[in-house]
Short mmCIF file of C-alpha atoms and ligand atoms in Angstrom, two decimals:
data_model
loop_
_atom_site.label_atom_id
_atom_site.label_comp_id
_atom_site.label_asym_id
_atom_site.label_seq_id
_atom_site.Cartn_x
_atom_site.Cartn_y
_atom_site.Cartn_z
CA UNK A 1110 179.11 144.74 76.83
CA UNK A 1111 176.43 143.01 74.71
CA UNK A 1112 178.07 139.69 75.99
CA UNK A 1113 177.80 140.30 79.21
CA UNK A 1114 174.16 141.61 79.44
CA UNK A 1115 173.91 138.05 77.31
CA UNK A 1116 175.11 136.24 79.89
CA UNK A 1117 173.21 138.23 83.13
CA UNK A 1118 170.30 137.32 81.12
CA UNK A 1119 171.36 133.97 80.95
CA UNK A 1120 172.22 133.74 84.53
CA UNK A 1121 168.91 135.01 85.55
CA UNK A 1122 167.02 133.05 83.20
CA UNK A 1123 169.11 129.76 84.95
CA UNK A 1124 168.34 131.30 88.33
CA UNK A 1125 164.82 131.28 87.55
CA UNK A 1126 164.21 127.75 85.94
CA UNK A 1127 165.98 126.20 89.18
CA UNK A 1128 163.01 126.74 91.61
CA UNK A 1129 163.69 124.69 94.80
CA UNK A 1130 159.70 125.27 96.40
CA UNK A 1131 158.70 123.44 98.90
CA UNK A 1132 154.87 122.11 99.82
CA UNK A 1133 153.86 120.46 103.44
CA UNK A 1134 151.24 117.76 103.43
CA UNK A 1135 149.25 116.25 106.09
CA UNK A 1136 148.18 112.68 106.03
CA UNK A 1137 147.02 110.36 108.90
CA UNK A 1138 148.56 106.41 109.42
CA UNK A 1139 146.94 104.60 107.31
CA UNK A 1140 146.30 107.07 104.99
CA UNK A 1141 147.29 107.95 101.41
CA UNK A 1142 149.57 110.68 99.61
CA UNK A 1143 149.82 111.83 96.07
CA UNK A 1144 152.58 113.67 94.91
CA UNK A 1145 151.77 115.20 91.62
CA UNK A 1146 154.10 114.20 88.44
CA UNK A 1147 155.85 117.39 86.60
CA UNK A 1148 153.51 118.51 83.43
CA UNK A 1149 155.33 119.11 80.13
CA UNK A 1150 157.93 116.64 80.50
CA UNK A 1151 160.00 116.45 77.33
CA UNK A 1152 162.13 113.69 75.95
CA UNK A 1153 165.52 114.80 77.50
CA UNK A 1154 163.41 114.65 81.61
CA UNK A 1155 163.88 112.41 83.80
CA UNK A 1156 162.26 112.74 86.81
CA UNK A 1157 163.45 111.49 90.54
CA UNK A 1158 161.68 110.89 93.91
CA UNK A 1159 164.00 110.20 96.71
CA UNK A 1160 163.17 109.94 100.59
CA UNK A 1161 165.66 112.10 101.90
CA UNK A 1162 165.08 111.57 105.55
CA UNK A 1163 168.24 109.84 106.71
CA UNK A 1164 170.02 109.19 103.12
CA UNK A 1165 166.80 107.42 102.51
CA UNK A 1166 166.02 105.35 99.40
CA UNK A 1167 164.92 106.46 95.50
CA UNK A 1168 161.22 106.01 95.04
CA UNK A 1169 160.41 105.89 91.78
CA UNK A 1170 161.73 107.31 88.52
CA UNK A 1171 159.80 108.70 85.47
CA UNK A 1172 160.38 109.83 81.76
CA UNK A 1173 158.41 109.56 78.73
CA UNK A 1174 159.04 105.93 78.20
CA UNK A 1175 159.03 104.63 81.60
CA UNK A 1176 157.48 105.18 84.66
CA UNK A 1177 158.74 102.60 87.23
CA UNK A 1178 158.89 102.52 90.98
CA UNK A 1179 161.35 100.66 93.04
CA UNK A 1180 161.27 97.61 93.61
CA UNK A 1181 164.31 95.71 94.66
CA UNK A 1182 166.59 97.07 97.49
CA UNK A 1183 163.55 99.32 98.46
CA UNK A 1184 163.78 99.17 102.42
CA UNK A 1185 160.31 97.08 104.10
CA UNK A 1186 159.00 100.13 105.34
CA UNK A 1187 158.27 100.75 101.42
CA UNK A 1188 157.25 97.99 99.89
CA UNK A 1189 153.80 97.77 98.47
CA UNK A 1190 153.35 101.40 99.42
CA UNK A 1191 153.81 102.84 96.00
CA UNK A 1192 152.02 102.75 92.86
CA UNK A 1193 151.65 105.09 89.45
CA UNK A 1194 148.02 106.30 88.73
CA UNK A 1195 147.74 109.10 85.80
CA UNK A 1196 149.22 112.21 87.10
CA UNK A 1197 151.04 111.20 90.36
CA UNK A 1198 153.09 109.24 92.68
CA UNK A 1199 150.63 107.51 95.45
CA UNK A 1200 151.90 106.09 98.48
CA UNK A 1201 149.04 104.43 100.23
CA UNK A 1202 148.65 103.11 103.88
CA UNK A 1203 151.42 105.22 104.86
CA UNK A 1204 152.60 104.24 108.70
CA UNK A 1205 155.15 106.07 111.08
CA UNK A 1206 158.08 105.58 108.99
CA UNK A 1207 156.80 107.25 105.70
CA UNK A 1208 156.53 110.60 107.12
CA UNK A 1209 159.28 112.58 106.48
CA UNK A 1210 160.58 114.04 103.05
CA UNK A 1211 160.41 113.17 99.66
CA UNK A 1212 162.04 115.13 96.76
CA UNK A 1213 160.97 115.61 93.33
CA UNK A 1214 163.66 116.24 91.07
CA UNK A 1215 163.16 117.00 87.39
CA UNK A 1216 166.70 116.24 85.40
CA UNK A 1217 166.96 117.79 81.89
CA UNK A 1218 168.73 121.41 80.81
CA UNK A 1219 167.87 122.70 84.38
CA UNK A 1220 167.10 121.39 87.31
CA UNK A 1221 163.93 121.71 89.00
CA UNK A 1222 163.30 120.74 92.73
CA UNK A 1223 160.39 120.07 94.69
CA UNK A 1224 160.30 118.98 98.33
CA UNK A 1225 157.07 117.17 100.17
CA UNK A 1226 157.16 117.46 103.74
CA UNK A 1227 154.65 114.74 105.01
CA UNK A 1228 153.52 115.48 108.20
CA UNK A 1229 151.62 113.41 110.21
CA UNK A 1230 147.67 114.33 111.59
CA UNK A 1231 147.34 112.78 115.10
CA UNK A 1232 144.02 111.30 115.47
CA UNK A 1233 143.06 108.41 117.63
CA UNK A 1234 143.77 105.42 115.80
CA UNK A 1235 141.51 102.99 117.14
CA UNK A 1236 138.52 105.01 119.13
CA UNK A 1237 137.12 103.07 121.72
CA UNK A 1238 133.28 101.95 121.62
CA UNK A 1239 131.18 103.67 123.37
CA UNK A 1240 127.99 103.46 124.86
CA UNK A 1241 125.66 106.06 124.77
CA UNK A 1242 126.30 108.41 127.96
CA UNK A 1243 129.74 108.06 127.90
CA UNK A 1244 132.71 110.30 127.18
CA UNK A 1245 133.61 111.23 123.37
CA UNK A 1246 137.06 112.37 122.92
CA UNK A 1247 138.60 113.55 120.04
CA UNK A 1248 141.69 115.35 119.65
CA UNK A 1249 143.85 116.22 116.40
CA UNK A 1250 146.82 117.85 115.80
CA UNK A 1251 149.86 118.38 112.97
CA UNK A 1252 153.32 119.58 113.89
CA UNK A 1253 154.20 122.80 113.15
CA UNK A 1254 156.27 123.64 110.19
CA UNK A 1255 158.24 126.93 109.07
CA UNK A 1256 155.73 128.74 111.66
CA UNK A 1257 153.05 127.52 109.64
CA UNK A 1258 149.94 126.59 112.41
CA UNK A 1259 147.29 125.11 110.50
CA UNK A 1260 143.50 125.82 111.34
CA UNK A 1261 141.84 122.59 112.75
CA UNK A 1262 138.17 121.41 113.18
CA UNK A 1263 136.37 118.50 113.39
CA UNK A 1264 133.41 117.55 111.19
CA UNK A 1265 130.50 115.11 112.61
CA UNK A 1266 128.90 112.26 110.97
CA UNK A 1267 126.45 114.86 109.35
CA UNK A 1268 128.77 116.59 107.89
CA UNK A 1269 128.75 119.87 110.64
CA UNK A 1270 131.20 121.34 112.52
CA UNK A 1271 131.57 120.26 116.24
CA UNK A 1272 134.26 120.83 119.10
CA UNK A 1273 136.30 123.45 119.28
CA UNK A 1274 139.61 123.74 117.12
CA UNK A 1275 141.14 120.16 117.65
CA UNK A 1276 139.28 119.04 120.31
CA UNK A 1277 135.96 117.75 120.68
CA UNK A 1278 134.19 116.40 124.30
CA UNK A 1279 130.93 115.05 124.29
CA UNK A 1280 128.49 112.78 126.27
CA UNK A 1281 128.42 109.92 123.39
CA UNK A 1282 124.99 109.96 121.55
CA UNK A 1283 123.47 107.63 118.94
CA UNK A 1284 124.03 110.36 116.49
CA UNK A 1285 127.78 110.69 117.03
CA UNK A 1286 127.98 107.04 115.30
CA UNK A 1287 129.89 107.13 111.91
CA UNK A 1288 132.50 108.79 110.47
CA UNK A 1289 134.06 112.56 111.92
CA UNK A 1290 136.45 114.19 109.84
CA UNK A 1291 139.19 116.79 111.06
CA UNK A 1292 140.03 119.20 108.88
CA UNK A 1293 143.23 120.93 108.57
CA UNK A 1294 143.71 124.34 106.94
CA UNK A 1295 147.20 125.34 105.77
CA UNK A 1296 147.73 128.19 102.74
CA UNK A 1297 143.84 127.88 101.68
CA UNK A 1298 144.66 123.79 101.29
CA UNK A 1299 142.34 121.27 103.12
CA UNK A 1300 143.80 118.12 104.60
CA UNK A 1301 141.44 115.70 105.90
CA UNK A 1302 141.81 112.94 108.63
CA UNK A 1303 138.74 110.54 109.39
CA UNK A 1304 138.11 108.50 112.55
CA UNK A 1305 135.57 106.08 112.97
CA UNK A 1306 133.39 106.20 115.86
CA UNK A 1307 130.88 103.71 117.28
CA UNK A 1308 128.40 104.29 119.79
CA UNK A 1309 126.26 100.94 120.47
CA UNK A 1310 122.88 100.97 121.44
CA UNK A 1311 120.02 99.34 120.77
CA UNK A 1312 117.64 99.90 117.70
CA UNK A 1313 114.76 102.65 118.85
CA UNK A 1314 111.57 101.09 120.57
CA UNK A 1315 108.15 101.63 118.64
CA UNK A 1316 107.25 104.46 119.08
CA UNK A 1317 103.59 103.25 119.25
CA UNK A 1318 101.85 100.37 121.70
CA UNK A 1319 101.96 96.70 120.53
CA UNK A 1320 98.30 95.84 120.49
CA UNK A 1321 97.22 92.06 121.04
CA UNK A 1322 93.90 90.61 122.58
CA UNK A 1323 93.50 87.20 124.18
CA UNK A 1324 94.52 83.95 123.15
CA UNK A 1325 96.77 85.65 120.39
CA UNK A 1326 100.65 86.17 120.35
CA UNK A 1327 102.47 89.22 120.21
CA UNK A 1328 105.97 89.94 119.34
CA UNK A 1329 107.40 92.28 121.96
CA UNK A 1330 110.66 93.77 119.48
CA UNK A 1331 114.03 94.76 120.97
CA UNK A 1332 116.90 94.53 118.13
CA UNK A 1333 120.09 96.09 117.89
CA UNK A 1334 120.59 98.17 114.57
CA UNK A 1335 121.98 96.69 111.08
CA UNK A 1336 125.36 98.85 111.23
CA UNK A 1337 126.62 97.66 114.77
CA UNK A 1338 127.32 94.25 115.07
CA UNK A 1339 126.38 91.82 118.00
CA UNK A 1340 130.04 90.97 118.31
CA UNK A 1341 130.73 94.90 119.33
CA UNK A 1342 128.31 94.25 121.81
CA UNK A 1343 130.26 91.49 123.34
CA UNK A 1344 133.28 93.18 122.62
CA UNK A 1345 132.29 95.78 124.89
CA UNK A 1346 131.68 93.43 128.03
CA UNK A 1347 128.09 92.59 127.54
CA UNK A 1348 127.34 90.86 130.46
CA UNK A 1349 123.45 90.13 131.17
CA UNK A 1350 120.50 90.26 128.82
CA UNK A 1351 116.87 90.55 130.41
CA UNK A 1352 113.42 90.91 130.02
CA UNK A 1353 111.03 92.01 132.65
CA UNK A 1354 107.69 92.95 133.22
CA UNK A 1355 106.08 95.63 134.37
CA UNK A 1356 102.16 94.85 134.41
CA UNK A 1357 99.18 97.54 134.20
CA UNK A 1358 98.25 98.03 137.62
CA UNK A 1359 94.99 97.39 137.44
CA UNK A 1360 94.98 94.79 135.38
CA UNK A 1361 97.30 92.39 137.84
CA UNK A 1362 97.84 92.25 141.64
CA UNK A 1363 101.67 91.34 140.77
CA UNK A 1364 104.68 93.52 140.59
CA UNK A 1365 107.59 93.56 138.26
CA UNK A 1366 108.47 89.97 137.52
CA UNK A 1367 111.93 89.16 135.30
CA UNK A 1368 110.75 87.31 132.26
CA UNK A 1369 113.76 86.04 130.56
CA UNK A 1370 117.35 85.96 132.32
CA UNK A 1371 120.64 85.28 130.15
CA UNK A 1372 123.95 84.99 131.57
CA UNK A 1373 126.33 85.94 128.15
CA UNK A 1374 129.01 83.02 128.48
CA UNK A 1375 129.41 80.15 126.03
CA UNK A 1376 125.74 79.65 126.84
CA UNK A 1377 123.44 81.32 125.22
CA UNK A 1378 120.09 79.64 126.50
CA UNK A 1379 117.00 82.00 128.21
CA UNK A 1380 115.60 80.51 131.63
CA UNK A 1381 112.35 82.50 132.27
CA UNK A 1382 109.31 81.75 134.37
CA UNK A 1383 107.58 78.39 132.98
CA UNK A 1384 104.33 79.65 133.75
CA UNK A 1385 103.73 81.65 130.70
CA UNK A 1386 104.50 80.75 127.06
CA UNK A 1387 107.50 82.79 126.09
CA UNK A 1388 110.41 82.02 123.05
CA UNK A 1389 113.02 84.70 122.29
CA UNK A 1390 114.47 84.52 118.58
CA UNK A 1391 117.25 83.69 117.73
CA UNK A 1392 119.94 85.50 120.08
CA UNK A 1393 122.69 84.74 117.87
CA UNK A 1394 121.92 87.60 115.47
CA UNK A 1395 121.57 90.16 118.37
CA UNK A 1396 117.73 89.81 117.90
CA UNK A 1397 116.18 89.97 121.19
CA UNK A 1398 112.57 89.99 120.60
CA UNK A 1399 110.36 87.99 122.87
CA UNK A 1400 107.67 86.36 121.51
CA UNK A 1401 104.20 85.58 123.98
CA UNK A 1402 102.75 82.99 122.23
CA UNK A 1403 99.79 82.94 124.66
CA UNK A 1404 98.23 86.22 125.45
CA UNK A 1405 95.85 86.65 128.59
CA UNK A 1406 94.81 89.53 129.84
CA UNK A 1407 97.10 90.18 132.54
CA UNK A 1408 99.69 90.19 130.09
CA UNK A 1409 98.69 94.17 129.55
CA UNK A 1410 101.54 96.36 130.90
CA UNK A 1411 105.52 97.53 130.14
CA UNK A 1412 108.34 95.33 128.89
CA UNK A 1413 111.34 96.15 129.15
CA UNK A 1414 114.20 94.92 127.53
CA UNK A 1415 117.96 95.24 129.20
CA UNK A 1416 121.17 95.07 128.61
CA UNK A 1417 123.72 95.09 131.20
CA UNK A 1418 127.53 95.80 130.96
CA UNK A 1419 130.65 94.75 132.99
CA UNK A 1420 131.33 98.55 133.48
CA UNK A 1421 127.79 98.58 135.14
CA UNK A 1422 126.07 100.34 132.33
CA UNK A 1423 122.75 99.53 130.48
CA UNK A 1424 120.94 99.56 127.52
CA UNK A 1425 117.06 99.98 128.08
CA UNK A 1426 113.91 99.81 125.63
CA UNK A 1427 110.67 99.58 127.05
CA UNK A 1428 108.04 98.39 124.88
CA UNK A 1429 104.05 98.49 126.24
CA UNK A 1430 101.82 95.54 125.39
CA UNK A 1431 98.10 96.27 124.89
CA UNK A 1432 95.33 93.37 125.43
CA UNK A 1433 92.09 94.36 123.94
CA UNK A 1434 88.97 92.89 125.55
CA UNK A 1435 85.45 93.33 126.10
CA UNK A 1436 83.54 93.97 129.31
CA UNK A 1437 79.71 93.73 128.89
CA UNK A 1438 77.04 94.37 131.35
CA UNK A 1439 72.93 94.69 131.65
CA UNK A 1440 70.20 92.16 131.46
CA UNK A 1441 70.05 90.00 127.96
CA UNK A 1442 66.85 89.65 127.60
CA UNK A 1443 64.96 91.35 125.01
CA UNK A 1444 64.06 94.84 125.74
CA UNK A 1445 66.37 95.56 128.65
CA UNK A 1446 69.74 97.53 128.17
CA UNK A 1447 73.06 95.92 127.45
CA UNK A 1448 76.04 97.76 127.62
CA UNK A 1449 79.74 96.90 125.95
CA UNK A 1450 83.00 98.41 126.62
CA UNK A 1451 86.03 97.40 124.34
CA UNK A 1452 89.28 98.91 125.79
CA UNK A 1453 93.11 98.57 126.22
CA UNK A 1454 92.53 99.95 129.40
CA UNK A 1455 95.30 102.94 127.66
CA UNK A 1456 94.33 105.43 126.00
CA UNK A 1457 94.22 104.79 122.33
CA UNK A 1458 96.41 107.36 120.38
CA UNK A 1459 94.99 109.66 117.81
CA UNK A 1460 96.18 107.56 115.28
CA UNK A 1461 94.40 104.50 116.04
CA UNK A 1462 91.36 104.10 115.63
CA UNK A 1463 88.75 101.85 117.27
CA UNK A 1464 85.61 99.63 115.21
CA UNK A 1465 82.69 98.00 116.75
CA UNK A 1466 81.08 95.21 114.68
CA UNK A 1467 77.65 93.88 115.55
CA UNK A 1468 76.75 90.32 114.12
CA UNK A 1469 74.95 89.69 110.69
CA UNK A 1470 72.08 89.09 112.66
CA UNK A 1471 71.72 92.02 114.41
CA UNK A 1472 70.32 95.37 113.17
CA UNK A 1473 72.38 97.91 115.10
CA UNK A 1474 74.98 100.34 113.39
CA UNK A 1475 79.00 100.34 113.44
CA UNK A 1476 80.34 102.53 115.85
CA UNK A 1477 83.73 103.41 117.25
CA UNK A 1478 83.22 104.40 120.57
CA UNK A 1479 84.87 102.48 123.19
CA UNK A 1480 81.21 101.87 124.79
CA UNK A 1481 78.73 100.42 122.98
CA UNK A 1482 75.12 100.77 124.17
CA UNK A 1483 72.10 99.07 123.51
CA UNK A 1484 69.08 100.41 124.81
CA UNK A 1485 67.01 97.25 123.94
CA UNK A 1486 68.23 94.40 122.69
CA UNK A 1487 66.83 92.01 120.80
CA UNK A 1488 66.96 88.31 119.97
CA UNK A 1489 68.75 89.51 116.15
CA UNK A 1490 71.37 90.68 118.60
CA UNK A 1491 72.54 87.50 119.81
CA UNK A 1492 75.80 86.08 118.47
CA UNK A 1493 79.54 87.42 117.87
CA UNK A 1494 80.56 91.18 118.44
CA UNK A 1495 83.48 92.04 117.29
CA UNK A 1496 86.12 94.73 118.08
CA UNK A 1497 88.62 95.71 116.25
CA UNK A 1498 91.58 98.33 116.20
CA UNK A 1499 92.95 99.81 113.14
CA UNK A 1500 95.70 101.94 112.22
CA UNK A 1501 95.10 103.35 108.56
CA UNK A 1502 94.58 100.51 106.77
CA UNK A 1503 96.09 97.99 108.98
CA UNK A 1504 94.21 96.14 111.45
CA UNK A 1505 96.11 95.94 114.49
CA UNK A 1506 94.20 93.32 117.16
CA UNK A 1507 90.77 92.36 117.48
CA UNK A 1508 88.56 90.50 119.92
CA UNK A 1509 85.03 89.49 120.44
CA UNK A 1510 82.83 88.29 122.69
CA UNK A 1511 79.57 86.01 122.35
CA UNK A 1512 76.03 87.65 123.42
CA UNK A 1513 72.62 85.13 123.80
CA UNK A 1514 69.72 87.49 124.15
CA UNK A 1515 66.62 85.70 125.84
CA UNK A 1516 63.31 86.13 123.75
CA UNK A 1517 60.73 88.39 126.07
CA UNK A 1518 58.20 86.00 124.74
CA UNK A 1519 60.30 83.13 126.33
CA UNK A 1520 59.92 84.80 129.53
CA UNK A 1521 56.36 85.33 129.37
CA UNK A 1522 55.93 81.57 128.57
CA UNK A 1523 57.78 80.84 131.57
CA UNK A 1524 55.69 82.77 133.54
CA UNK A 1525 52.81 81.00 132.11
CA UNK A 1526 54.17 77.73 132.78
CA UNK A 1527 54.85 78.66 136.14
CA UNK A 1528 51.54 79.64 136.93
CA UNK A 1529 49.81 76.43 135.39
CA UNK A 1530 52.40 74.23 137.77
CA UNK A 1531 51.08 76.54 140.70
CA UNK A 1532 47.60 76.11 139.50
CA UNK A 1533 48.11 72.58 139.27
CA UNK A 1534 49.79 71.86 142.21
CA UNK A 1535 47.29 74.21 144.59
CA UNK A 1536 44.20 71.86 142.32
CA UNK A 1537 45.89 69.14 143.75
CA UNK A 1538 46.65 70.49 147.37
CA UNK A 1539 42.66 71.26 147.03
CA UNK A 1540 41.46 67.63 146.21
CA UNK A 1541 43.97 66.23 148.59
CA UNK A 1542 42.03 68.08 151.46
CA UNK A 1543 38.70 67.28 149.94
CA UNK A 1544 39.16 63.82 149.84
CA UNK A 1545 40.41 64.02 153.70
CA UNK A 1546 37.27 65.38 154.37
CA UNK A 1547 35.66 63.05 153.07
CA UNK A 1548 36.79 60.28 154.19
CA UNK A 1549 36.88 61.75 157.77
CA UNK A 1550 33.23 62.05 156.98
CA UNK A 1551 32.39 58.51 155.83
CA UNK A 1552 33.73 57.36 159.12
CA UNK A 1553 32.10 59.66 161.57
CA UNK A 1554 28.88 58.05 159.74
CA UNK A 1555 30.23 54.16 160.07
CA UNK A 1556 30.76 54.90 163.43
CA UNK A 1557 27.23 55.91 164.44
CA UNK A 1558 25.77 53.19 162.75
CA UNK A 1559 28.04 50.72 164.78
CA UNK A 1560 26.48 52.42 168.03
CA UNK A 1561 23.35 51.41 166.65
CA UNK A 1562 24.02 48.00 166.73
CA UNK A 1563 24.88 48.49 170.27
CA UNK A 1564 23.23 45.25 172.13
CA UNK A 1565 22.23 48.44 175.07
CA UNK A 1566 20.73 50.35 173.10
CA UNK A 1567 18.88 53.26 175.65
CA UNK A 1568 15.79 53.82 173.34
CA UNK A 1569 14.63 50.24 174.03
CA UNK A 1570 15.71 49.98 177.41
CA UNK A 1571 13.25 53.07 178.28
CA UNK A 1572 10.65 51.24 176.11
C1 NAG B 2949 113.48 89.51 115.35
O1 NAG B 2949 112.72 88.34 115.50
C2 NAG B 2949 111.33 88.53 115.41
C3 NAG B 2949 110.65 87.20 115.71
O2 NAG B 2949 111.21 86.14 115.06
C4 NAG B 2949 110.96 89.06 114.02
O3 NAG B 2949 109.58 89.28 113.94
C5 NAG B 2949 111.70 90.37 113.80
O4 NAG B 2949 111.46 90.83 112.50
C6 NAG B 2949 113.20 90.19 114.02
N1 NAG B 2949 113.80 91.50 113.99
C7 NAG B 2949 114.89 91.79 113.30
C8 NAG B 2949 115.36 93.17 113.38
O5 NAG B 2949 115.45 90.95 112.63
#
């Protein structure tokens, strides 16, 4: 009796130490498993994995003295898959033909048995690029083992939740660039798949004007960002790059004009309009910023930088230039009214901020109005004005224009002068017809006395 409750004890006991459990993991192509070594191995263990899908090969092999993974007569589909790290088996990059089973067998006084089921996460493998407006489709899902259904969502680049179960459908944004996750939920365990995703577009516009004034050059910027690389662009069938120009309408009777044109072949060269002084940088690094070295002030107005795709889709950034100049108006002479105007012909954001700068010379104040009104000027006030626009402590443009007051006193002189060369000339006029008379005079007289001399002269005929 005792011997047999021995032995049932015994039995149970063996029953017990032979566990055969089983655990499912989830792993995407390309990605890696680790299948955790036995703790408390003693010096009698050895320890087996074997890929049993079809009779497949031994892994590795472990005891307390070795720990060595297979190397010859391991099948290609293995080979520079598996590797040792502290506390488990890794198999990284694992493709197609990993997935399957793999059993863990601890050899000593019992036998204990563990069996992986690697399943594979289907995610797309190689998203396509995108561009921004176009459909983002993501789908991911695990076969279904022992009527186990695992939970599934996808995680966005930030980090948030998006779709719904293993599906997400989106118009592609600049946001959705980067890295989503799916997660997979299976007995309170997480399994994670990641896709990459790229949406190309270009780098944001300023948000603010670029402000120039005449005779200066201004970099008009259109870039594409760091993290997407011109080659994506041309991998996506980049097929036209522009620049045209939109000018204020008031500033210029023309209409949109295209500034820069380039075809994206093996050349690589701008052709643009020779009349105005343009260079683009270097296209090379995907830097499209157009440079006008020689700002007038027509060149006020919207530039727009665009990119067009075989698929007939663009990229557009439109950039506004701002010329600063000066209008002025009045009389200059000293005393009258002169009045200034500095403008963009825009309205200056709140953020910028405008400064009027009168010469050395000249005794009137700062100001930053846009008009600038003097209610008599004076001679001090000849010379340069300057305006100037600042944002915090940056001056964006400036511009100034040249004022030459006339003295009053000058005026008066010329007055003066005037009148003497009227006196003058009228004293002149005056002994010119004096002298006539005069001389008309002297010979009215010569001719009486010639009469005199007259050989008939009646007095003496009488007498
Ligand atoms: C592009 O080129 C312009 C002009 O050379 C330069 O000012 C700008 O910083 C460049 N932009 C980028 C993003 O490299």
């Amino acid at each position: 009796m005792k011997n047999l409750i021995q032995s049932i004890f015994i039995l149970i006991a063996v029953v017990m130490s032979t566990t055969v459990a089983q655990e499912v993991i989830y792993a995407q192509v390309g990605g890696t498993v680790r299948l955790p070594k036995p703790k408390n191995i003693e010096d009698g263990h050895y320890v087996f994995w074997n890929f049993r899908e079809k009779n497949g090969p031994r892994l590795a092999r472990y005891n307390r003295f070795i720990r060595y993974v297979t190397q010859e007569d391991l099948p290609d589909e293995w080979k520079n898959k598996l590797t040792f790290d502290a506390d488990s088996l890794v198999i990284s990059n694992i493709q197609q033909e990993n997935f399957g089973t793999v059993v863990r067998e601890v050899r000593g006084k019992v036998i204990d048995t563990i069996t992986y089921k690697i399943i594979k996460i289907n995610v797309p493998l190689n998203p396509p690029l995108l561009l921004p407006g176009e459909s983002l489709t993501l789908t991911c899902d695990a076969e279904i083992t022992q009527g186990q259904k695992p939970r599934i969502h996808w995680l966005n680049p930030e980090n948030t939740r998006a779709g719904h179960g293993g599906t997400v459908t989106e118009s592609a944004k600049n946001q959705h660039n980067g890295q989503w996750t799916c997660v997979l939920t299976n007995n309170e365990k997480q399994s994670k798949a990641k896709v990459s995703v790229t949406v190309i577009d270009l780098s944001p516009a300023p948000s603010s004007s670029q402000y120039t004034s005449k005779s200066s050059s201004v970099t008009i910027p259109c870039s594409r960002p760091p993290n997407i690389p011109w080659k994506q662009f041309k991998t996506k069938g980049l097929k036209r790059v522009q620049w045209r120009f939109f000018p204020k309408p008031s500033s210029s009777p023309e209409g949109p004009q295209t500034l820069m044109d380039l075809g994206v072949g093996e050349l690589m060269n701008w052709t643009g309009p020779t009349h105005r002084k343009l260079t683009a940088s270097n296209l090379n690094d995907g830097n499209l910023s157009l440079i006008n070295t020689q700002t007038t002030e027509e060149h006020g107005g919207d530039y727009e930088c665009c990119l067009t795709f075989e698929n007939g889709r663009n990229l557009t950034r439109t950039i506004r230039v701002e010329v600063l100049k000066i209008i002025s108006s009045g009389t200059f002479i000293s005393g009258q009214q002169v009045n200034l105007n500095c403008s963009t012909g825009y309205a200056l954001p709140p953020d910028v901020r405008l400064q009027w700068i009168p010469p050395p010379s000249s005794s009137q104040q700062k100001s930053s109005h846009h008009s600038y009104i003097i209610p008599k000027v004076s001679t001090g006030d000849s010379g340069k004005w300057k305006c100037e626009l600042w944002r915090n402590t940056t001056r964006l443009t400036s511009t100034t224009i040249i004022l030459k007051i006339e003295s009053n006193l000058s005026g008066w002189m010329l007055v003066t002068i005037c009148g003497a060369a009227v006196i003058v000339i009228l004293t002149c006029i005056l002994v010119l017809i004096l002298h006539r008379r005069r001389q008309r005079k002297m010979r009215h007289l010569r001719h009486r006395v010639c009469r005199c001399k007259n050989p008939k002269p009646k007095g003496f005929q009488r007498s």
